[in-house]
Coordinates of C-alpha atoms in Angstrom, one line a residue:
Chain O
X1061 CA 8.8 -20.0 17.3
X1062 CA 11.5 -18.4 15.2
X1063 CA 12.5 -14.7 16.0
X1064 CA 10.9 -13.8 12.7
X1065 CA 7.6 -15.3 13.8
X1066 CA 7.4 -13.1 16.9
X1067 CA 3.8 -11.9 17.3
X1068 CA 3.1 -8.3 16.5
X1069 CA 2.9 -6.2 19.8
X1070 CA -0.6 -5.7 21.1
X1071 CA -0.4 -2.0 20.6
X1072 CA 0.5 -2.4 16.9
X1073 CA -2.4 -4.8 16.4
X1074 CA -4.7 -2.3 18.0
X1075 CA -3.3 0.5 15.8
X1076 CA -3.8 -1.6 12.7
X1077 CA -7.4 -2.4 13.7
X1078 CA -8.6 1.1 14.6
X1079 CA -6.4 2.7 11.9
X1080 CA -8.2 0.6 9.3
X1081 CA -11.6 1.5 10.7
X1082 CA -10.6 5.2 10.7
X1083 CA -9.4 5.0 7.1
X1084 CA -12.7 3.5 6.0
X1085 CA -14.6 6.2 7.8
X1086 CA -12.3 8.9 6.3
X1087 CA -12.9 7.6 2.7
X1088 CA -16.6 7.5 3.4
X1089 CA -16.6 11.2 4.4
X1090 CA -14.6 12.1 1.4
X1091 CA -16.9 10.1 -0.9
X1092 CA -20.0 11.7 0.6
X1093 CA -18.6 15.2 0.2
X1094 CA -17.4 14.7 -3.4
X1095 CA -20.4 12.8 -4.7
X1096 CA -22.8 15.3 -3.3
X1097 CA -20.6 18.1 -4.7
X1098 CA -20.9 16.4 -8.2
X1099 CA -24.6 16.1 -7.8
X1100 CA -25.0 19.7 -6.9
X1101 CA -22.9 20.9 -9.8
X1102 CA -24.8 18.6 -12.2
X1103 CA -28.1 20.0 -10.9
X1104 CA -26.8 23.6 -11.4
X1105 CA -25.7 22.7 -14.9
X1106 CA -29.2 21.4 -15.7
X1107 CA -30.6 24.7 -14.5
X1108 CA -32.4 23.3 -11.5
Chain E
X46 CA -29.5 -17.4 13.4
X47 CA -32.1 -14.9 12.2
X48 CA -35.3 -16.2 10.7
X49 CA -35.4 -16.8 6.9
X50 CA -38.5 -14.8 6.2
X51 CA -37.0 -11.6 7.7
X52 CA -33.7 -12.1 6.0
X53 CA -35.3 -12.8 2.6
X54 CA -37.6 -9.9 3.0
X55 CA -34.7 -7.5 3.8
X56 CA -32.7 -8.9 0.9
X57 CA -35.6 -8.5 -1.5
X58 CA -36.3 -5.0 -0.4
X59 CA -32.6 -4.0 -0.9
X60 CA -32.5 -5.7 -4.3
X61 CA -35.8 -4.3 -5.6
X62 CA -34.8 -0.8 -4.4
X63 CA -31.6 -0.9 -6.4
X64 CA -33.4 -2.4 -9.5
X65 CA -35.9 0.5 -9.5
X66 CA -33.2 3.1 -8.9
X67 CA -31.0 1.8 -11.6
X68 CA -33.8 1.5 -14.1
X69 CA -35.1 5.0 -13.3
X70 CA -31.6 6.5 -13.8
X71 CA -31.1 4.8 -17.1
X72 CA -34.4 5.8 -18.5
X73 CA -33.8 7.8 -21.7
X74 CA -30.0 7.6 -21.5
X75 CA -29.5 4.4 -23.5
X76 CA -29.9 5.4 -27.2
X77 CA -27.2 3.2 -28.7
X78 CA -25.0 0.2 -28.0
X79 CA -22.2 2.7 -27.3
X80 CA -24.3 4.1 -24.5
X81 CA -25.0 0.6 -23.2
X82 CA -21.4 -0.7 -22.9
X83 CA -19.5 2.6 -22.4
X84 CA -20.0 5.8 -20.4
X85 CA -17.2 7.6 -22.1
X86 CA -15.7 10.6 -20.3
X87 CA -18.8 10.9 -18.1
X88 CA -17.7 10.1 -14.5
X89 CA -16.2 12.6 -12.1
X90 CA -13.9 11.6 -9.2
X91 CA -16.7 10.8 -6.7
X92 CA -18.6 8.6 -9.0
X93 CA -15.6 6.9 -10.5
X94 CA -13.9 6.2 -7.1
X95 CA -17.2 4.8 -5.8
X96 CA -17.8 2.5 -8.8
X97 CA -14.2 1.2 -8.6
X98 CA -14.5 0.4 -4.9
X99 CA -18.0 -1.1 -5.3
X100 CA -17.0 -3.2 -8.3
X101 CA -13.8 -4.4 -6.7
X102 CA -15.3 -5.3 -3.3
X103 CA -17.7 -8.2 -3.8
X104 CA -19.1 -10.6 -1.3
X105 CA -15.7 -12.4 -1.6
X106 CA -14.3 -10.0 0.9
X107 CA -16.5 -11.7 3.5
X108 CA -15.0 -15.1 2.7
X109 CA -11.4 -15.1 1.2
X110 CA -9.6 -12.6 3.4
X111 CA -10.9 -14.2 6.6
X112 CA -10.0 -17.6 5.2
X113 CA -6.5 -16.3 4.4
X114 CA -6.2 -15.0 8.0
X115 CA -7.4 -18.2 9.6
X116 CA -5.9 -20.8 7.4
X117 CA -3.2 -19.4 5.1
X118 CA -0.9 -17.3 7.2
X119 CA -2.6 -14.9 9.6
X120 CA -2.2 -11.2 9.6
X121 CA 0.6 -11.2 7.0
X122 CA -1.5 -13.1 4.5
X123 CA -4.4 -10.7 5.1
X124 CA -2.2 -7.6 4.6
X125 CA -0.8 -9.3 1.4
X126 CA -4.3 -9.8 0.2
X127 CA -5.1 -6.2 0.7
X128 CA -1.9 -5.0 -0.9
X129 CA -2.4 -7.3 -3.9
X130 CA -5.9 -5.9 -4.5
X131 CA -4.6 -2.3 -4.1
X132 CA -1.7 -2.9 -6.4
X133 CA -4.0 -4.1 -9.2
X134 CA -6.1 -0.9 -9.0
X135 CA -3.0 1.3 -8.6
X136 CA -1.6 -0.3 -11.8
X137 CA -4.6 1.2 -13.7
X138 CA -3.6 4.7 -12.6
X139 CA -0.5 4.1 -14.7
X140 CA -1.8 2.1 -17.7
X141 CA -5.2 3.7 -17.8
X142 CA -4.0 7.1 -19.3
X143 CA -1.9 5.1 -21.8
X144 CA -5.0 3.1 -22.8
X145 CA -7.0 6.3 -23.3
X146 CA -4.2 7.9 -25.3
X147 CA -3.4 4.9 -27.5
X148 CA -7.0 3.8 -28.2
X149 CA -9.3 6.8 -27.5
X150 CA -12.4 5.2 -29.0
X151 CA -11.8 1.7 -27.6
X152 CA -14.1 -0.4 -25.4
X153 CA -12.4 -3.6 -24.4
X154 CA -9.1 -5.3 -23.8
X155 CA -9.9 -8.1 -26.3
X156 CA -10.5 -5.5 -29.0
X157 CA -7.0 -4.2 -28.2
X158 CA -5.5 -7.7 -28.1
X159 CA -6.9 -8.4 -31.6
X160 CA -5.6 -5.1 -33.1
X161 CA -2.2 -5.4 -31.5
X162 CA -1.4 -9.1 -31.7
X163 CA -3.9 -10.8 -34.1
X164 CA -6.2 -13.8 -33.8
X165 CA -4.3 -16.3 -31.8
X166 CA -3.3 -14.0 -28.9
X167 CA -6.8 -12.5 -29.0
X168 CA -8.3 -15.9 -28.5
X169 CA -6.0 -16.6 -25.6
X170 CA -6.9 -13.3 -23.9
X171 CA -10.6 -13.7 -24.7
X172 CA -10.7 -17.1 -23.0
X173 CA -8.7 -16.0 -20.0
X174 CA -10.7 -12.8 -19.5
X175 CA -14.1 -14.4 -19.8
X176 CA -13.1 -17.3 -17.6
X177 CA -11.8 -15.1 -14.9
X178 CA -14.8 -12.8 -14.9
X179 CA -17.3 -15.7 -15.0
X180 CA -15.6 -17.5 -12.2
X181 CA -15.6 -14.3 -10.2
X182 CA -19.3 -13.9 -10.9
X183 CA -20.1 -17.5 -10.0
X184 CA -18.0 -17.2 -6.8
X185 CA -20.1 -14.1 -5.9
X186 CA -23.4 -16.0 -6.3
X187 CA -22.0 -19.0 -4.6
X188 CA -20.8 -16.8 -1.7
X189 CA -24.0 -14.9 -1.1
X190 CA -26.1 -18.1 -1.4
X191 CA -23.8 -19.8 1.1
X192 CA -23.8 -16.8 3.4
X193 CA -27.6 -16.4 3.6
X194 CA -27.9 -20.2 4.1
X195 CA -25.5 -20.0 7.0
X196 CA -27.0 -16.9 8.6
X197 CA -30.7 -17.4 8.0
X198 CA -31.2 -20.9 6.5
X199 CA -32.4 -19.6 3.2
X200 CA -32.0 -22.2 0.4
X201 CA -29.2 -21.3 -2.0
X202 CA -31.3 -21.3 -5.1
X203 CA -33.7 -18.7 -3.7
X204 CA -30.9 -16.3 -2.9
X205 CA -29.2 -16.9 -6.3
X206 CA -32.4 -16.5 -8.2
X207 CA -33.4 -13.3 -6.3
X208 CA -30.1 -11.7 -6.9
X209 CA -29.8 -12.8 -10.5
X210 CA -33.3 -11.6 -11.5
X211 CA -33.2 -8.2 -9.8
X212 CA -29.6 -7.3 -10.9
X213 CA -30.5 -8.4 -14.4
X214 CA -33.6 -6.2 -14.4
X215 CA -31.6 -3.0 -14.1
X216 CA -28.3 -4.0 -15.7
X217 CA -30.0 -5.6 -18.7
X218 CA -32.0 -2.4 -19.2
X219 CA -29.6 0.3 -18.2
X220 CA -26.2 -1.2 -19.0
X221 CA -23.0 0.3 -17.7
X222 CA -24.6 3.6 -16.7
X223 CA -27.1 1.9 -14.4
X224 CA -24.3 -0.2 -12.9
X225 CA -22.2 2.9 -12.2
X226 CA -24.9 4.9 -10.6
X227 CA -26.0 2.1 -8.3
X228 CA -22.4 1.4 -7.5
X229 CA -22.1 5.0 -6.1
X230 CA -25.0 4.5 -3.7
X231 CA -23.8 1.0 -2.8
X232 CA -20.3 2.3 -1.8
X233 CA -21.9 5.0 0.4
X234 CA -23.7 2.2 2.2
X235 CA -21.0 -0.5 2.2
X236 CA -18.2 1.7 3.8
X237 CA -20.1 2.7 6.9
X238 CA -21.7 -0.7 7.3
X239 CA -18.4 -2.5 7.2
X240 CA -16.8 0.0 9.7
X241 CA -19.8 -0.3 12.1
X242 CA -20.0 -4.1 11.8
X243 CA -16.3 -4.4 12.6
X244 CA -16.3 -1.8 15.4
X245 CA -19.4 -3.4 17.1
X246 CA -17.9 -6.8 16.9
X247 CA -14.6 -5.7 18.5
X248 CA -16.5 -3.9 21.3
X249 CA -18.7 -6.9 21.8
X250 CA -15.6 -9.0 22.2
X251 CA -14.2 -6.7 24.9
X252 CA -11.9 -4.6 22.7
X253 CA -8.7 -5.2 20.7
X254 CA -6.7 -6.2 23.8
X255 CA -9.1 -9.1 24.4
X256 CA -9.1 -10.1 20.7
X257 CA -5.3 -10.0 20.6
X258 CA -5.1 -12.1 23.8
X259 CA -7.4 -14.8 22.5
X260 CA -5.5 -15.1 19.2
X261 CA -2.1 -14.9 20.9
X262 CA -3.0 -17.8 23.1
X263 CA -4.7 -20.0 20.4
X264 CA -2.4 -19.4 17.4
X265 CA 0.4 -16.8 18.0
X266 CA 1.9 -17.4 14.6
X267 CA -1.1 -15.8 13.0
X268 CA -0.1 -12.5 14.6
X269 CA 3.5 -12.7 13.5
X270 CA 4.6 -10.4 10.6
X271 CA 7.4 -12.8 9.7
X272 CA 5.3 -16.0 9.7
X273 CA 6.6 -17.8 6.6
X274 CA 3.4 -19.3 5.2
X275 CA 1.8 -15.8 5.6
X276 CA 4.7 -14.2 3.7
X277 CA 4.5 -16.7 0.9
X278 CA 0.8 -16.3 0.6
X279 CA 1.2 -12.5 0.7
X280 CA 3.7 -12.7 -2.3
X281 CA 1.8 -15.0 -4.6
X282 CA -1.6 -13.5 -3.9
X283 CA -0.2 -10.1 -5.1
X284 CA 0.9 -11.7 -8.4
X285 CA -2.3 -13.7 -8.8
X286 CA -4.6 -10.7 -8.1
X287 CA -2.6 -8.3 -10.2
X288 CA -2.6 -10.7 -13.2
X289 CA -6.3 -11.4 -13.0
X290 CA -7.4 -7.9 -12.5
X291 CA -5.3 -6.7 -15.5
X292 CA -7.6 -8.9 -17.6
X293 CA -10.8 -7.7 -15.9
X294 CA -12.8 -5.8 -18.5
X295 CA -14.7 -3.9 -15.8
X296 CA -11.6 -1.7 -15.3
X297 CA -11.2 -1.0 -19.0
X298 CA -14.8 0.2 -19.0
X299 CA -14.1 2.5 -16.1
X300 CA -10.8 3.8 -17.6
X301 CA -12.9 5.1 -20.5
X302 CA -15.7 6.3 -18.2
X303 CA -13.4 8.7 -16.4
X304 CA -14.0 12.3 -17.2
X305 CA -10.3 12.9 -17.9
X306 CA -6.8 11.4 -17.2
X307 CA -6.5 13.3 -13.8
X308 CA -9.8 11.9 -12.6
X309 CA -8.8 8.4 -13.7
X310 CA -5.5 8.5 -11.8
X311 CA -6.9 10.0 -8.7
X312 CA -9.9 7.7 -8.5
X313 CA -8.0 4.5 -9.1
X314 CA -5.4 5.5 -6.5
X315 CA -8.0 6.5 -3.9
X316 CA -9.8 3.2 -4.5
X317 CA -6.5 1.4 -4.1
X318 CA -6.0 3.0 -0.7
X319 CA -9.6 2.2 0.3
X320 CA -9.6 -1.5 -0.4
X321 CA -6.6 -2.2 1.9
X322 CA -8.4 -1.4 5.2
X323 CA -11.6 -3.1 4.0
X324 CA -9.8 -6.3 3.3
X325 CA -7.7 -6.1 6.5
X326 CA -10.9 -5.6 8.6
X327 CA -12.7 -8.5 6.9
X328 CA -9.5 -10.7 7.2
X329 CA -9.2 -10.1 11.0
X330 CA -12.5 -11.9 11.4
X331 CA -10.5 -15.0 10.5
X332 CA -8.1 -14.4 13.3
X333 CA -11.0 -13.7 15.7
X334 CA -12.7 -17.0 14.7
X335 CA -9.5 -18.9 15.4
X336 CA -9.0 -17.1 18.7
X337 CA -12.6 -18.2 19.7
X338 CA -12.1 -21.8 18.6
X339 CA -14.8 -21.5 15.9
X340 CA -12.7 -22.8 13.0
X341 CA -12.7 -26.5 12.3
X342 CA -12.1 -27.1 8.6
X343 CA -14.5 -24.3 7.7
X344 CA -12.2 -21.3 7.6
X345 CA -13.9 -19.9 4.5
X346 CA -16.9 -19.0 6.5
X347 CA -15.0 -17.5 9.5
X348 CA -16.6 -14.1 9.0
X349 CA -20.1 -15.5 9.4
X350 CA -19.1 -17.9 12.3
X351 CA -18.0 -14.8 14.3
X352 CA -21.1 -12.8 13.3
X353 CA -23.4 -15.6 14.4
X354 CA -21.4 -16.1 17.6
X355 CA -21.0 -12.5 18.7
X356 CA -23.6 -10.1 17.2
X357 CA -27.2 -9.6 18.2
X358 CA -30.0 -10.3 15.7
X359 CA -30.4 -6.6 14.4
X360 CA -26.6 -6.4 13.8
X361 CA -26.7 -9.8 11.9
X362 CA -29.5 -8.3 9.7
X363 CA -27.1 -5.4 9.0
X364 CA -24.5 -7.9 7.9
X365 CA -27.1 -9.5 5.5
X366 CA -27.6 -6.1 4.0
X367 CA -23.8 -5.6 3.7
X368 CA -23.4 -9.0 2.0
X369 CA -26.2 -8.2 -0.4
X370 CA -24.8 -4.8 -1.3
X371 CA -21.4 -6.3 -1.9
X372 CA -22.7 -9.0 -4.2
X373 CA -24.9 -6.7 -6.1
X374 CA -22.2 -4.1 -6.6
X375 CA -19.8 -6.5 -8.3
X376 CA -22.5 -8.6 -10.0
X377 CA -23.9 -5.7 -12.0
X378 CA -20.4 -4.7 -13.0
X379 CA -19.5 -8.2 -14.2
X380 CA -22.8 -8.7 -16.1
X381 CA -22.1 -5.7 -18.1
X382 CA -18.4 -6.3 -18.4
X383 CA -18.8 -9.8 -19.8
X384 CA -21.6 -8.7 -22.2
X385 CA -19.4 -5.7 -23.4
X386 CA -16.4 -7.9 -24.3
X387 CA -18.5 -10.0 -26.7
X388 CA -20.5 -7.0 -27.9
X389 CA -17.4 -5.0 -28.8
X390 CA -16.2 -7.9 -31.0
X391 CA -19.6 -8.4 -32.8
X392 CA -19.1 -5.9 -35.6
X393 CA -16.1 -8.0 -36.8
X394 CA -18.2 -11.1 -36.9
X395 CA -21.6 -10.1 -38.1
X396 CA -23.2 -7.1 -39.8
X397 CA -25.8 -5.7 -37.3
X398 CA -27.5 -2.4 -37.1
X399 CA -27.3 -0.4 -33.8
X400 CA -30.7 -1.6 -32.5
X401 CA -29.8 -5.2 -33.1
X402 CA -26.4 -4.7 -31.4
X403 CA -28.1 -3.2 -28.3
X404 CA -30.5 -6.1 -28.3
X405 CA -27.6 -8.6 -28.6
X406 CA -25.8 -6.9 -25.7
X407 CA -29.0 -7.1 -23.5
X408 CA -29.5 -10.8 -24.6
X409 CA -25.8 -11.6 -23.6
X410 CA -26.4 -9.9 -20.2
X411 CA -29.4 -12.2 -19.7
X412 CA -27.4 -15.3 -20.6
X413 CA -24.6 -14.3 -18.2
X414 CA -27.1 -13.7 -15.4
X415 CA -28.7 -17.1 -16.1
X416 CA -25.4 -18.9 -16.1
X417 CA -24.2 -17.2 -12.8
X418 CA -27.6 -17.9 -11.1
X419 CA -27.5 -21.6 -12.0
X420 CA -23.9 -22.1 -11.1
X421 CA -24.2 -20.0 -7.9
X422 CA -27.2 -22.1 -6.7
X423 CA -25.1 -25.3 -6.8
X424 CA -22.8 -24.4 -4.0
X425 CA -19.6 -25.6 -5.8
X426 CA -16.2 -24.9 -4.4
X427 CA -14.9 -22.3 -6.8
X428 CA -11.5 -21.8 -5.2
X429 CA -9.6 -24.2 -7.6
X430 CA -11.3 -22.6 -10.6
X431 CA -10.4 -19.1 -9.3
X432 CA -6.8 -20.2 -8.9
X433 CA -6.7 -21.7 -12.4
X434 CA -8.1 -18.5 -13.9
X435 CA -5.5 -16.5 -11.9
X436 CA -2.7 -18.7 -13.3
X437 CA -3.9 -18.2 -16.9
X438 CA -4.0 -14.5 -16.3
X439 CA -0.5 -14.4 -14.6
X440 CA 1.0 -16.0 -17.7
X441 CA -0.5 -13.5 -20.2
X442 CA -0.8 -10.1 -18.6
X443 CA 2.8 -8.9 -19.0
X444 CA 3.0 -9.7 -22.8
X445 CA -0.5 -8.1 -23.2
X446 CA 0.4 -4.8 -21.6
X447 CA 3.9 -4.7 -22.9
X448 CA 2.5 -4.3 -26.4
X449 CA 0.7 -1.1 -25.3
X450 CA 3.9 0.6 -24.4
X451 CA 6.5 -1.0 -26.7
X452 CA 6.4 -0.9 -30.5
X453 CA 9.0 -3.7 -30.5
X454 CA 6.6 -6.2 -28.9
X455 CA 5.5 -8.7 -31.6
X456 CA 2.9 -11.4 -31.9
X457 CA 5.2 -14.4 -32.0
X458 CA 7.2 -13.3 -29.0
X459 CA 4.0 -12.5 -27.0
X460 CA 2.5 -15.9 -27.9
X461 CA 5.6 -17.8 -26.9
X462 CA 5.9 -15.8 -23.7
X463 CA 2.3 -16.6 -22.8
X464 CA 2.6 -20.3 -23.5
X465 CA 6.0 -20.6 -21.8
X466 CA 4.7 -18.8 -18.7
X467 CA 1.6 -21.1 -18.7
X468 CA 3.8 -24.2 -19.0
X469 CA 6.0 -23.1 -16.0
X470 CA 2.9 -22.1 -14.0
X471 CA 1.1 -25.4 -14.7
X472 CA 4.3 -27.4 -13.8
X473 CA 4.3 -25.9 -10.3
X474 CA 0.5 -25.6 -9.9
X475 CA -0.3 -27.8 -6.9
X476 CA -3.7 -29.1 -8.2
X477 CA -2.0 -30.0 -11.5
X478 CA 1.1 -31.7 -10.2
X479 CA -0.6 -35.1 -9.5
X480 CA -1.8 -35.2 -13.1
X481 CA 1.7 -34.6 -14.5
X482 CA 4.5 -37.1 -15.1
X483 CA 7.3 -37.0 -12.6
X484 CA 9.9 -34.6 -14.0
X485 CA 12.2 -34.2 -11.0
X486 CA 11.0 -30.6 -10.5
X487 CA 11.1 -28.8 -7.1
X488 CA 8.0 -29.1 -5.1
X489 CA 4.8 -27.5 -6.4
X490 CA 3.6 -24.4 -4.7
X491 CA 1.3 -21.5 -5.6
X492 CA 4.2 -19.2 -5.0
X493 CA 6.4 -20.9 -7.6
X494 CA 3.5 -21.3 -9.9
X495 CA 2.3 -17.7 -10.1
X496 CA 5.6 -15.9 -9.7
X497 CA 7.2 -18.4 -12.2
X498 CA 4.4 -17.8 -14.8
X499 CA 4.6 -14.0 -14.6
X500 CA 8.4 -13.9 -14.5
X501 CA 8.9 -16.3 -17.4
X502 CA 6.2 -14.8 -19.6
X503 CA 7.4 -11.2 -18.8
X504 CA 11.1 -12.1 -19.4
X505 CA 10.4 -13.8 -22.7
X506 CA 8.1 -11.0 -23.9
X507 CA 10.6 -8.3 -23.2
X508 CA 13.6 -10.3 -24.3
X509 CA 12.1 -11.4 -27.6
X510 CA 11.0 -7.9 -28.4
X511 CA 14.6 -6.6 -28.0
X512 CA 16.0 -9.5 -30.0
X513 CA 13.5 -9.6 -32.9
X514 CA 14.1 -6.0 -33.9
X515 CA 10.5 -5.6 -35.3
X516 CA 8.4 -2.5 -35.1
X517 CA 4.7 -2.1 -34.8
X518 CA 3.1 1.3 -35.5
X519 CA 1.2 1.9 -32.3
X520 CA -0.9 4.6 -34.1
X521 CA -2.7 1.7 -35.9
X522 CA -4.5 1.0 -32.7
X523 CA -6.3 4.3 -32.8
X524 CA -7.0 4.0 -36.5
X525 CA -8.4 0.4 -36.3
X526 CA -10.4 0.6 -33.1
X527 CA -13.3 2.9 -33.5
X528 CA -16.5 3.9 -31.6
X529 CA -19.4 1.4 -32.3
X530 CA -21.5 4.4 -33.3
X531 CA -18.9 5.2 -36.0
X532 CA -19.0 1.6 -37.5
X533 CA -19.7 1.9 -41.2
X534 CA -18.8 5.5 -41.4
X535 CA -16.1 6.4 -44.0

């Protein structure tokens, strides 16, 4: 194996994996908040 | 393997639920063909981000990233895949506001290509755009049919027919607006399902340390950031995806659907950030499959090999729901996008009133659905077709968008640029090399093919524009491309 092809350290792999999961969860929370905010504003605008 | 009846029942319940929801939402909102193919200035940041994420993330993310991870270059290839997908979306944060400013009443990229460059270039863009979108759609149907066959033994034609009929039911009726509202709900289900599926899998495997150990002992190169095949794949996949997505009509529809320019920029950028971890997580399943010795010439189904091997039946059922949501979210988008490309061009070809135009758009949606269902049920390998569509797009996207920003860009230069890019791309395209006469060229590779096509076409487009010294009045785009509701008005 060439030096360039040295495997990523285990801790970096772990950070990539759980960081990706955390980012997906974060975007989900953002989406829930903003979509429901839009629905509420749309409901208010319609006089509900 | 879970039993076919349960899987089919769950699939049908999800699909019928979305068909009813989409049709209910669209009721009373589609009064013209303009309503059917555009949702101009209507979507806030939540809806727009969600529909971009849902449309971008099809069932392909359960196949291609894992295959890239297992067979094309490991972690580096997977990250390149994610970055390529993100870059394409981020590019719309830049060109989107320009599209809205230059052509405020536009609908489609082919409409723009015709007004900017005329018949020949329009035909080129039309063929490439339709080919890419249809291959994408066929790949989605093929993928979901293959996935449910692998997980639950459901015959491919049953899955393809079920998906085709139900998605057509609400997209054919409610058009883009039905597609966008269902996309929003689908994104809110897809994100947690993907995160949970992945987290449960990692925990079931004994944690990241255990996964790392198994991959490091089976194929340590797959974990190496500097692994050459992975780096090469990472570079060419960025060009391939960027080129193809720049010719995806679905994004032009969403550019116009944004409430304003700030919403457009924010939503495309957030979606770009979102797709990276989604693709990385899906891609790591490929590495897991290699680490567990599950891959034997079947890398494209790595995700499902791991799912079947590791997860208990209820979790496998959740994966079925995830796969169905992914395919539905991109299929409804593509049905409407393909129909809208043709519909937007109809007024130039035939004289139809608004009701007839709406009927034609619905008929086209039905035809697209039928075609995708039939092709998807066959179980073809669509990878070569996908790569060919990517190559065509790589050779045309720079000249196409150059004309949106530069008044010096001209038809002859753009055509020569596209054809020269295509010639270089084909000369280095591995599936085409055997059919070509020996020309003493360097070895064929996808890296040379895609990067060569984009670089040559881009260089010629920009260079010829500078040399020719012609000027095109970009204000003509706004004057010539009008709302379909305004057709016939003075």
